[in-house]
PDB file of C-alpha atoms and ligand atoms in Angstrom:
ATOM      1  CA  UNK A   1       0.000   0.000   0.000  1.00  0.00           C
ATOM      2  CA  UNK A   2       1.046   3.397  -1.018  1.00  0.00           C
ATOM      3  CA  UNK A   3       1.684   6.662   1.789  1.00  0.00           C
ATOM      4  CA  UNK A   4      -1.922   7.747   2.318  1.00  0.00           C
ATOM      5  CA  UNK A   5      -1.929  10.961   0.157  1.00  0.00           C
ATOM      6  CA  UNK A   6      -2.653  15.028   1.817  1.00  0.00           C
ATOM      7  CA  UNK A   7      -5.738  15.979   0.809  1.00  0.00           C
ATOM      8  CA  UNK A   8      -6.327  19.364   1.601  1.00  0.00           C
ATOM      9  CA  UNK A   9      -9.179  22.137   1.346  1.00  0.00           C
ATOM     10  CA  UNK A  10      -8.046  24.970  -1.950  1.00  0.00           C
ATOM     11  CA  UNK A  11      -9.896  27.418  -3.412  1.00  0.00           C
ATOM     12  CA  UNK A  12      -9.140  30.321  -6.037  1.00  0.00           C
ATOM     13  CA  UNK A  13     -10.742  33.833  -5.394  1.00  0.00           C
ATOM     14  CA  UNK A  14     -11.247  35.671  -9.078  1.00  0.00           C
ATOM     15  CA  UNK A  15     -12.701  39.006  -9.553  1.00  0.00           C
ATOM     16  CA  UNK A  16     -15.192  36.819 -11.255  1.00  0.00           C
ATOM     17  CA  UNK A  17     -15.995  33.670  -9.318  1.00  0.00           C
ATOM     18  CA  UNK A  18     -14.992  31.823  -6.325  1.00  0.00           C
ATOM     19  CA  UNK A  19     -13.833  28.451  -6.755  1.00  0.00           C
ATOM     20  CA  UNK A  20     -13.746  25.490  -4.722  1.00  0.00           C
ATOM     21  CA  UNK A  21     -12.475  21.906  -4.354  1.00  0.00           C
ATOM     22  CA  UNK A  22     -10.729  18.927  -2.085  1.00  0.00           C
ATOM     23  CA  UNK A  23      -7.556  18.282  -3.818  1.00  0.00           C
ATOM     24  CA  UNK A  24      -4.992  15.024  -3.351  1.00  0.00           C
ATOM     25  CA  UNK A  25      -1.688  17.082  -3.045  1.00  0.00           C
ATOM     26  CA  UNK A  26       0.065  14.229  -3.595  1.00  0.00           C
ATOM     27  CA  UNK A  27      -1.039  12.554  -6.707  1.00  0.00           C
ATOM     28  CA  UNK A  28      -2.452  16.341  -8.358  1.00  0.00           C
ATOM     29  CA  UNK A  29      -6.332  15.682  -8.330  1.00  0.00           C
ATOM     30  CA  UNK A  30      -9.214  17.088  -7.462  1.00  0.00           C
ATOM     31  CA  UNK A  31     -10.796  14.797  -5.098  1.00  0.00           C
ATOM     32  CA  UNK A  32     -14.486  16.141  -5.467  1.00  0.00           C
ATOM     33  CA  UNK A  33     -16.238  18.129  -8.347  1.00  0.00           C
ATOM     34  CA  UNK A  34     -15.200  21.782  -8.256  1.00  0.00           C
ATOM     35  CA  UNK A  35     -18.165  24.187  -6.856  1.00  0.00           C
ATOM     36  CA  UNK A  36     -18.191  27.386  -8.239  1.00  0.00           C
ATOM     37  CA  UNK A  37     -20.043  30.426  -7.366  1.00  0.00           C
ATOM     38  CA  UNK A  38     -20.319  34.534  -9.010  1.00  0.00           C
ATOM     39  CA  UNK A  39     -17.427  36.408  -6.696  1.00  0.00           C
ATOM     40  CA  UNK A  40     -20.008  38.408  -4.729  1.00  0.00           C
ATOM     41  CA  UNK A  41     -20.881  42.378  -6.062  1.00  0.00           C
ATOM     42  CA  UNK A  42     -19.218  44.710  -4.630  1.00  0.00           C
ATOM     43  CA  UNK A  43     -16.328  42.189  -3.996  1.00  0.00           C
ATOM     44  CA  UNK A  44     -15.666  43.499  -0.686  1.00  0.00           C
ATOM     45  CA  UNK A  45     -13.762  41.717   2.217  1.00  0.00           C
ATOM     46  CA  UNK A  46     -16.583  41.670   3.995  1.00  0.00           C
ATOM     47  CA  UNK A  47     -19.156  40.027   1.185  1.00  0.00           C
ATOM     48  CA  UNK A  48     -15.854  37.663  -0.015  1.00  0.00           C
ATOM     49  CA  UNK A  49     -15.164  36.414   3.520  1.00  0.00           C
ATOM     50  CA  UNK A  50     -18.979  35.596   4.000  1.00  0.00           C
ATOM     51  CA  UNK A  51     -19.661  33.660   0.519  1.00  0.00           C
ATOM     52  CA  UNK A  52     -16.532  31.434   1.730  1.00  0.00           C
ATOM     53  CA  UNK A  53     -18.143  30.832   4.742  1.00  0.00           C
ATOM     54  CA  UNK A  54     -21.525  29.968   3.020  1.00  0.00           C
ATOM     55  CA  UNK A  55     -19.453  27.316   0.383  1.00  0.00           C
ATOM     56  CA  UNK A  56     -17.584  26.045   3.388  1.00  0.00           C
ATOM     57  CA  UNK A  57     -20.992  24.610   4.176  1.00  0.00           C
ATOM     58  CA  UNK A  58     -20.547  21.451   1.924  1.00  0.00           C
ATOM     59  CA  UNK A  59     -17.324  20.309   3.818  1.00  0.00           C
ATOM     60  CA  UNK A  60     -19.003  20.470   7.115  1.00  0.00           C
ATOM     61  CA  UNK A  61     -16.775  16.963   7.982  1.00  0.00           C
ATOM     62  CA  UNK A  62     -13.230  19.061   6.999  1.00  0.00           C
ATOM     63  CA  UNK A  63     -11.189  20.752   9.974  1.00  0.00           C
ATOM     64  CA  UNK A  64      -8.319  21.094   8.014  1.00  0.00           C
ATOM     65  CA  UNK A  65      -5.930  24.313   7.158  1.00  0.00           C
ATOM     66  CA  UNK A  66      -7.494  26.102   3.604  1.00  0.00           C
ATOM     67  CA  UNK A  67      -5.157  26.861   0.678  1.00  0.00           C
ATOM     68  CA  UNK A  68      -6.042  30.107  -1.335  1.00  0.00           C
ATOM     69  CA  UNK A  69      -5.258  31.925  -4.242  1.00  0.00           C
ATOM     70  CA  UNK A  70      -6.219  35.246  -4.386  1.00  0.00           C
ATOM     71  CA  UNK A  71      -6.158  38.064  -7.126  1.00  0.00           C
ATOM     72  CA  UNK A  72      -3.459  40.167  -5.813  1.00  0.00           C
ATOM     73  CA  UNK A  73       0.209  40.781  -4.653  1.00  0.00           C
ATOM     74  CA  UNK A  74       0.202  39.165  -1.685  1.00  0.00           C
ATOM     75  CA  UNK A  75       3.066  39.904   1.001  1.00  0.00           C
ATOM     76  CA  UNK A  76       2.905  36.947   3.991  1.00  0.00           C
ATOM     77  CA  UNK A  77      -1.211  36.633   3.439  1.00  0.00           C
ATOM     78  CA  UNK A  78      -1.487  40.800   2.802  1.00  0.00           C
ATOM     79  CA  UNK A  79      -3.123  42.054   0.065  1.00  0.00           C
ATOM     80  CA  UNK A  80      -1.306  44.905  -1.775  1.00  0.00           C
ATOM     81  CA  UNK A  81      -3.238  45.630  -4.550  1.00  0.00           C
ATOM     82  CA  UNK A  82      -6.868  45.383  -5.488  1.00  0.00           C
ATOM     83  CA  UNK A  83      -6.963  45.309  -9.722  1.00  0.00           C
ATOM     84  CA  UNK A  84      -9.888  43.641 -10.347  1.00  0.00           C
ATOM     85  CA  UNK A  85     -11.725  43.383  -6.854  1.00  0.00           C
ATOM     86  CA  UNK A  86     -12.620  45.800  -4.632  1.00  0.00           C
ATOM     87  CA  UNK A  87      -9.911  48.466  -3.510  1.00  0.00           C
ATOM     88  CA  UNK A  88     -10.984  47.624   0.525  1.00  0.00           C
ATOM     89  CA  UNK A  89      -8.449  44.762   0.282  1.00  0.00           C
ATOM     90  CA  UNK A  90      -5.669  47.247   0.266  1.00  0.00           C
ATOM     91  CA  UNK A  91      -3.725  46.083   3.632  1.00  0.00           C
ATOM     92  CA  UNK A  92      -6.556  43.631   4.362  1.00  0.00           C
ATOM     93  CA  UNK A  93      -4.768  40.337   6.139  1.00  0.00           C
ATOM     94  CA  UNK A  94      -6.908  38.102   4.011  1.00  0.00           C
ATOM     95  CA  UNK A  95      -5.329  35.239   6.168  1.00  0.00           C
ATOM     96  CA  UNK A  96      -6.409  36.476   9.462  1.00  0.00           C
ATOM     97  CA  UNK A  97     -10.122  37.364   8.330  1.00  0.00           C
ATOM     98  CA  UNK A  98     -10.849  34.228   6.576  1.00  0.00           C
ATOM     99  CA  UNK A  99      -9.472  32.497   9.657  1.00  0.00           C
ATOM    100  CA  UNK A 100     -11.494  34.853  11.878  1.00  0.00           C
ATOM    101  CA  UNK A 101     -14.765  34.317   9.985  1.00  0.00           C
ATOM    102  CA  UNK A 102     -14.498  30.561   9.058  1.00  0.00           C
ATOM    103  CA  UNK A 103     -12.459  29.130  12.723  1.00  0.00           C
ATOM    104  CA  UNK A 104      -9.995  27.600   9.884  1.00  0.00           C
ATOM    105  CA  UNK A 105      -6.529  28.019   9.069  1.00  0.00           C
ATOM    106  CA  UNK A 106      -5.711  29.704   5.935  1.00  0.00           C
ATOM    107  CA  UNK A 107      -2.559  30.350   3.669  1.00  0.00           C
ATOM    108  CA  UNK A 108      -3.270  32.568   1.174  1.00  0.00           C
ATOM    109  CA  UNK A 109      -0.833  34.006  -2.166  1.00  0.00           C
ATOM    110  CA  UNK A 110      -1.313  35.641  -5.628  1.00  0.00           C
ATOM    111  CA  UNK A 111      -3.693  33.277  -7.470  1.00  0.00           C
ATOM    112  CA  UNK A 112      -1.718  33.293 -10.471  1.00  0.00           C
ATOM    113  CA  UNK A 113       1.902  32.046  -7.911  1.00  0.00           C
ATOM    114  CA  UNK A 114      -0.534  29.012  -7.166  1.00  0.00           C
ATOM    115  CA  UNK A 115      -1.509  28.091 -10.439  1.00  0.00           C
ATOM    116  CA  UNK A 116       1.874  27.853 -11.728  1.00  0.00           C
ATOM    117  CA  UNK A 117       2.831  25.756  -8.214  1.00  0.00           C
ATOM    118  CA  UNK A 118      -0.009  22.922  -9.907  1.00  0.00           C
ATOM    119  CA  UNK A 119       1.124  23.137 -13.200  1.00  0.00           C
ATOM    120  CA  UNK A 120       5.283  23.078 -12.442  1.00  0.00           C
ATOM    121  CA  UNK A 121       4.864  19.809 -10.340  1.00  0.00           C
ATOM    122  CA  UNK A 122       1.908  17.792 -12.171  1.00  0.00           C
ATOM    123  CA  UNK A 123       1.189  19.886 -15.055  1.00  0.00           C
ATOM    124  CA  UNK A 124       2.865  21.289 -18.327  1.00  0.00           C
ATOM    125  CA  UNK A 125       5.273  22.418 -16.761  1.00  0.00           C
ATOM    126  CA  UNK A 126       6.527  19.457 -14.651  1.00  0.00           C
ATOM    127  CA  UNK A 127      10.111  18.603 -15.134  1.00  0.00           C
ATOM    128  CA  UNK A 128      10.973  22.300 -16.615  1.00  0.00           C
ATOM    129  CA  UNK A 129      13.925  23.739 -15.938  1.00  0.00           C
ATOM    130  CA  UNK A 130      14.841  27.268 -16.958  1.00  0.00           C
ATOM    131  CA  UNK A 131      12.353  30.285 -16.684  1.00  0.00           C
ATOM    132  CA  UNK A 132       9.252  28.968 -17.117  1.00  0.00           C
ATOM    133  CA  UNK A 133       5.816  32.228 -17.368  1.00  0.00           C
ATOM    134  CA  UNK A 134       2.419  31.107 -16.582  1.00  0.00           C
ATOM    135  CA  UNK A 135       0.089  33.046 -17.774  1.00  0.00           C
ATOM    136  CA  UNK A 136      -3.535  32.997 -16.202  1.00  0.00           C
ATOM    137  CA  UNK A 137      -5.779  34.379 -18.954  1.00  0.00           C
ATOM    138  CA  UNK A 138      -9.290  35.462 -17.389  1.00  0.00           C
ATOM    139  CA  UNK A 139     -10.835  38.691 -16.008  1.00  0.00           C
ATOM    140  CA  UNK A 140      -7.473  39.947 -15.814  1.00  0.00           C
ATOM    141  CA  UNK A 141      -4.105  38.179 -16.467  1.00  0.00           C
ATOM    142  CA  UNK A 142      -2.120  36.788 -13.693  1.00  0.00           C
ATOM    143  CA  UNK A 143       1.885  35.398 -14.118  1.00  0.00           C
ATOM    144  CA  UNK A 144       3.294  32.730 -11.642  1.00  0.00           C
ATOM    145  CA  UNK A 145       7.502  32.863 -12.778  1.00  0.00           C
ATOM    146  CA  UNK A 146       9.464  29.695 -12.380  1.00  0.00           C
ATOM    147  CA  UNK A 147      13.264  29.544 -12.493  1.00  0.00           C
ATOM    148  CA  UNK A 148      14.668  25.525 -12.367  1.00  0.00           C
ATOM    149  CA  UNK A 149      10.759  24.865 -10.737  1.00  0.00           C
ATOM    150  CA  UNK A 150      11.081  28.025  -7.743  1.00  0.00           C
ATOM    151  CA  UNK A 151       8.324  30.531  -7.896  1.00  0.00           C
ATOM    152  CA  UNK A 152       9.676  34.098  -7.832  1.00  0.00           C
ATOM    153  CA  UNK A 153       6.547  35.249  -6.716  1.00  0.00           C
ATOM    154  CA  UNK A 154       4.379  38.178  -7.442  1.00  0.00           C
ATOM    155  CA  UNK A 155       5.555  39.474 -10.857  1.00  0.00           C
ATOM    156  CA  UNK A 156       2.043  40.732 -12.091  1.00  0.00           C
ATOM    157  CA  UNK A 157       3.176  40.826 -15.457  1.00  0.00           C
ATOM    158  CA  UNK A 158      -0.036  41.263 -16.468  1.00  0.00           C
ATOM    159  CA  UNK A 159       0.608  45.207 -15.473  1.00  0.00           C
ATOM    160  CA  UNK A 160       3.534  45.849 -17.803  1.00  0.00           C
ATOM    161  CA  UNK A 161       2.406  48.710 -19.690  1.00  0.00           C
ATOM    162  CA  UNK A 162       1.751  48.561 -23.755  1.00  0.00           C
ATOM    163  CA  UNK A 163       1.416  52.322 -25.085  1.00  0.00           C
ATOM    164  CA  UNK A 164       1.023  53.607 -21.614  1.00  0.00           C
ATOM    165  CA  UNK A 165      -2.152  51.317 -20.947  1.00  0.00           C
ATOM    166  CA  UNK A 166      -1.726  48.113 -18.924  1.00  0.00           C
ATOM    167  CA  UNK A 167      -1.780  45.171 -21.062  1.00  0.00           C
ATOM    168  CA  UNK A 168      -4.376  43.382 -19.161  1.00  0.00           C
ATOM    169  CA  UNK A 169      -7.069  45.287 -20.118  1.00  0.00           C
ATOM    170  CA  UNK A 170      -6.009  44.784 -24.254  1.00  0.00           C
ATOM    171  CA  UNK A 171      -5.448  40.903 -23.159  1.00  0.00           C
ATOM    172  CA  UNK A 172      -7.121  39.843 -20.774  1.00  0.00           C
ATOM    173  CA  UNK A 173     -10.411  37.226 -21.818  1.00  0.00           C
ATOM    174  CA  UNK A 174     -12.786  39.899 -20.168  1.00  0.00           C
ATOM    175  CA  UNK A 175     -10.741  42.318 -23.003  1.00  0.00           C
ATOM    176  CA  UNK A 176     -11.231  39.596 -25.962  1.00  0.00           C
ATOM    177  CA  UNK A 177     -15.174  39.241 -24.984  1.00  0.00           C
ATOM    178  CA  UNK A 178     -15.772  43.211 -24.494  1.00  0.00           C
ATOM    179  CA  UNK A 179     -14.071  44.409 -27.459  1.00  0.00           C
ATOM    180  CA  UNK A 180     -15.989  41.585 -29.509  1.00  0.00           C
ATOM    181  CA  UNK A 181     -12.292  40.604 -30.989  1.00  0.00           C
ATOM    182  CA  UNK A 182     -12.110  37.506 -33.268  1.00  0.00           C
ATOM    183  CA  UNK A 183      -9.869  34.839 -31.916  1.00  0.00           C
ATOM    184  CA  UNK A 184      -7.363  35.936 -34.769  1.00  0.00           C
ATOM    185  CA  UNK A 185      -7.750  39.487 -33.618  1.00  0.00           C
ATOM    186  CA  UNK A 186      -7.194  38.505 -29.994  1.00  0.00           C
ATOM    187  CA  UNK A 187      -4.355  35.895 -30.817  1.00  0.00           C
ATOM    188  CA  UNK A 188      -2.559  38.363 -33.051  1.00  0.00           C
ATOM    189  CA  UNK A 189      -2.739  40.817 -29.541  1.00  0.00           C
ATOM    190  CA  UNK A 190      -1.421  38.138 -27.797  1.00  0.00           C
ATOM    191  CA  UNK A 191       1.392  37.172 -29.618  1.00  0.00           C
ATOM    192  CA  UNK A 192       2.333  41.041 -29.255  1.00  0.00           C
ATOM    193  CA  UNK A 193       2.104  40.775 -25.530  1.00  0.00           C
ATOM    194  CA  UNK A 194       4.217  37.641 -25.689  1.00  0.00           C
ATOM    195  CA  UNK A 195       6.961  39.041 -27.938  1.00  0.00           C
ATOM    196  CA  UNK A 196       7.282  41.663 -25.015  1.00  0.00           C
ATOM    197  CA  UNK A 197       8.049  39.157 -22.082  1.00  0.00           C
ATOM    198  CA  UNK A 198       9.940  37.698 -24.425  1.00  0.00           C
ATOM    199  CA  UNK A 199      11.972  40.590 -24.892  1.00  0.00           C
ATOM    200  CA  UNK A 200      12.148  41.348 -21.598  1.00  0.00           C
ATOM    201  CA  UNK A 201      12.761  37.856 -19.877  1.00  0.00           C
ATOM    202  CA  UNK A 202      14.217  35.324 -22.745  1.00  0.00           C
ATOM    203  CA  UNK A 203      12.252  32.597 -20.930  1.00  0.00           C
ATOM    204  CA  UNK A 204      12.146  28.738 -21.733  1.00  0.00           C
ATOM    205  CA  UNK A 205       8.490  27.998 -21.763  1.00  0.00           C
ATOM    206  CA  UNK A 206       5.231  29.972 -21.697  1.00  0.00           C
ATOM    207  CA  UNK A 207       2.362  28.272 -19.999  1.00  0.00           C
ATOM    208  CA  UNK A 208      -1.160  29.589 -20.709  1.00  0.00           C
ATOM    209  CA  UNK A 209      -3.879  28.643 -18.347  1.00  0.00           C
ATOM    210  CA  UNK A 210      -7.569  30.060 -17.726  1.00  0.00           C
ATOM    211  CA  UNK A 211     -10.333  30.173 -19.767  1.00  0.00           C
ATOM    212  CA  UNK A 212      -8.886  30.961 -23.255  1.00  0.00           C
ATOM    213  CA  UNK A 213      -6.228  28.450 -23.278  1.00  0.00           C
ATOM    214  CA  UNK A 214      -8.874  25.702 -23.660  1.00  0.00           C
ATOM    215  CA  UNK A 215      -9.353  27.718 -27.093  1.00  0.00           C
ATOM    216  CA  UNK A 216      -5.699  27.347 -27.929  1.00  0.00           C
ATOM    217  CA  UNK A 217      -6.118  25.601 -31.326  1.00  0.00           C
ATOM    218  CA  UNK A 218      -8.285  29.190 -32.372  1.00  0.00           C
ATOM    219  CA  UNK A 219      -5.228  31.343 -32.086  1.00  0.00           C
ATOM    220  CA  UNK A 220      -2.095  29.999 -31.926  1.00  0.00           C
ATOM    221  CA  UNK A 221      -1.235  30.318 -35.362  1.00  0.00           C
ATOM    222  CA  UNK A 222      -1.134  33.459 -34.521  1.00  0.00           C
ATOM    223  CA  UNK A 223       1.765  33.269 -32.017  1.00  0.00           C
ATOM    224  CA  UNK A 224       5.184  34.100 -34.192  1.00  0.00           C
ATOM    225  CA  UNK A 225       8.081  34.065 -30.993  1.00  0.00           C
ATOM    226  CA  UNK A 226      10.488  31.963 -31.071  1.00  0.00           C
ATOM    227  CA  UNK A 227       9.793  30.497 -26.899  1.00  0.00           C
ATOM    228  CA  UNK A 228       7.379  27.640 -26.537  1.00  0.00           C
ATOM    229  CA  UNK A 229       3.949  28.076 -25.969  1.00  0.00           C
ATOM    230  CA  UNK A 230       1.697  25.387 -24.029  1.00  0.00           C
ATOM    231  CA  UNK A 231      -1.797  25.093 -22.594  1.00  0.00           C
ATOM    232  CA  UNK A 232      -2.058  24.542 -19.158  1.00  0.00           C
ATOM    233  CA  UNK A 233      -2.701  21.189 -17.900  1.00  0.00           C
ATOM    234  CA  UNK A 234      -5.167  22.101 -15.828  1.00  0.00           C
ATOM    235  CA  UNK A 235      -6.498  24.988 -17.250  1.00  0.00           C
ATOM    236  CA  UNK A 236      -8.980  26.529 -15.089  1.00  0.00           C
ATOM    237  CA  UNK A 237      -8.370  23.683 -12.407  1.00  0.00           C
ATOM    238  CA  UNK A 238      -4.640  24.865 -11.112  1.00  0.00           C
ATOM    239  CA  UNK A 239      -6.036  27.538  -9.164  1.00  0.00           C
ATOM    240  CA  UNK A 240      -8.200  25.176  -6.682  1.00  0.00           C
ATOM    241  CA  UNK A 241      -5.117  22.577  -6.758  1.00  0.00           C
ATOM    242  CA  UNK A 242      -1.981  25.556  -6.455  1.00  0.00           C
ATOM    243  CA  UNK A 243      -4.126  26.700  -3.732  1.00  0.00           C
ATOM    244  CA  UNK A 244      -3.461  23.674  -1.423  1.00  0.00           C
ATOM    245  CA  UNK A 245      -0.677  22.787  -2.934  1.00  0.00           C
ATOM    246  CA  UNK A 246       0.795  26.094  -1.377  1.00  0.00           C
ATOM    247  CA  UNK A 247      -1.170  25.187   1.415  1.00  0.00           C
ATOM    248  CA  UNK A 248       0.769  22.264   2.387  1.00  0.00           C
ATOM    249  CA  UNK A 249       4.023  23.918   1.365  1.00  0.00           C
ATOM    250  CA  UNK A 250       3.437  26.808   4.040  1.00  0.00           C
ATOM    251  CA  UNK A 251       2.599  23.796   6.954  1.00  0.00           C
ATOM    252  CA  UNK A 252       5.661  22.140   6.225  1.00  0.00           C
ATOM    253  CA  UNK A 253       7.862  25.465   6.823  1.00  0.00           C
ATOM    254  CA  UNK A 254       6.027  25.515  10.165  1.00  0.00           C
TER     255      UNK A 254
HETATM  256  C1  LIG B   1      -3.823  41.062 -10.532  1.00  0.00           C
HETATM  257  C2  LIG B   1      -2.951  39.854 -10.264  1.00  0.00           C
HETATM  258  C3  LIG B   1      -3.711  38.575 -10.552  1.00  0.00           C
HETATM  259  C4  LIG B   1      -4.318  38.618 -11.930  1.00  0.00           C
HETATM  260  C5  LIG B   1      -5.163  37.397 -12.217  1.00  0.00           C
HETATM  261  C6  LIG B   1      -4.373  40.973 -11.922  1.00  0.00           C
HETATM  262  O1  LIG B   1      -5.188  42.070 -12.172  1.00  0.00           O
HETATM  263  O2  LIG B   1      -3.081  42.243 -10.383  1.00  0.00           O
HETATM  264  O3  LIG B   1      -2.507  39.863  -8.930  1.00  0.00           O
HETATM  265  O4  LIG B   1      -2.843  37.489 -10.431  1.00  0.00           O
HETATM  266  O5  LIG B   1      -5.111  39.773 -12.086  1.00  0.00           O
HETATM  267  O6  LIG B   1      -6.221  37.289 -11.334  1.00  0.00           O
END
């Protein structure tokens, strides 16, 4: 018989939804079906910390610690910016009032850091050495950066700035779907925004996860850089499973 595997509580925080699922740390799976509810509006800490509470509800039986991604710089579970949720979260420990609302222990980081943590040891990216960008394409776009499999974490390169505007908003899925772009239009963006990290950062591998990587085979013709581009394992999965992933990581530094 095999080690009994860490299965622990994650869940990704988006300025869109909130996501949640039991993963097996050890093996990379979700161990129930992910639950997913609308990211409460106004997303303040106040409604967020609540709806958590409210999905908690299903995993009445778990008194474990909670993994979380969330959609910010995050310094030792502090939020330090507040793009695409509401500004409150500026200096809110989000570890210390989901712990105070829900009795649990949480370890929170940047949701994109957490995705990339799934996808460097079970996904795409497993076995990568080199710098390795994972892009999180969704409401806005979130990087997790990898050099020989270590996060350098919070590099936001989602905010590097394209003619004085921040890319995410020309990039982004939420961009693709309000501007109406084609997928050619959109790819053709997005090979623009790649060229630049590439320029910049001369990495080894680009990983693309969220919602428009499932699309990959719409666009990537469009993609003319010479680095590697790959769809996410996991796609919209790494969040919930980076999230305890880091989870675990944090316990074992204890
Ligand atoms: C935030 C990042 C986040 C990304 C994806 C950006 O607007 O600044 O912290 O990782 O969105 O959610």
């Amino acid at each position: 018989m095999g080690k009994k595997s860490e299965i622990i509580l994650g869940f990704d925080i988006g300025g869109t939804g909130l996501k949640v699922a039991m993963i097996d740390t050890d093996r990379g799976k979700l161990t129930t079906a992910k639950q997913r509810i609308l990211t409460p509006q106004p997303s303040t800490p106040r409604a967020v910390a609540k709806a958590i509470k409210e999905m908690l509800k299903e995993y009445d039986g778990y008194k474990g610690p909670i993994g979380c991604g969330f959609p910010s710089i995050m310094r030792k579970g502090v939020a330090k910016s507040a793009a695409n949720i509401d500004k409150g979260w500026i200096d809110t420990n989000v570890e210390e009032l989901f712990e105070k609302e829900t009795g649990h222990k949480f370890y929170v980081a940047n949701d994109a850091d957490v995705a990339g943590l799934a996808e460097m040891k079970f996904g795409a990216g497993k076995n990568e050495d080199g710098t390795v960008i994972v892009l999180t394409i969704g409401t806005g776009i979130g990087s997790g950066t990898f050099l020989d499999g270590e996060l350098f974490p919070n590099t936001e390169f989602g905010h590097l700035l394209y003619d004085g505007n921040i890319y995410e908003h020309h990039v982004s899925n939420a961009a693709r779907k309000r501007l109406d772009l084609s997928w050619d239009e959109w790819g053709e963006r997005f090979n623009k925004y790649l060229s630049h990290l590439e320029t910049l950062f001369s990495p080894d591998l680009f990983i693309l996860g969220g919602g428009a990587s499932k699309k990959m085979d719409l666009y990537r013709h469009k993609f003319k850089i010479q680095t590697k581009v790959v769809a996410a394992k996991f796609q919209n999965d790494s969040g919930v499973m980076g999230a305890a992933m880091y989870a675990k990581s944090r316990m074992k530094k204890k």
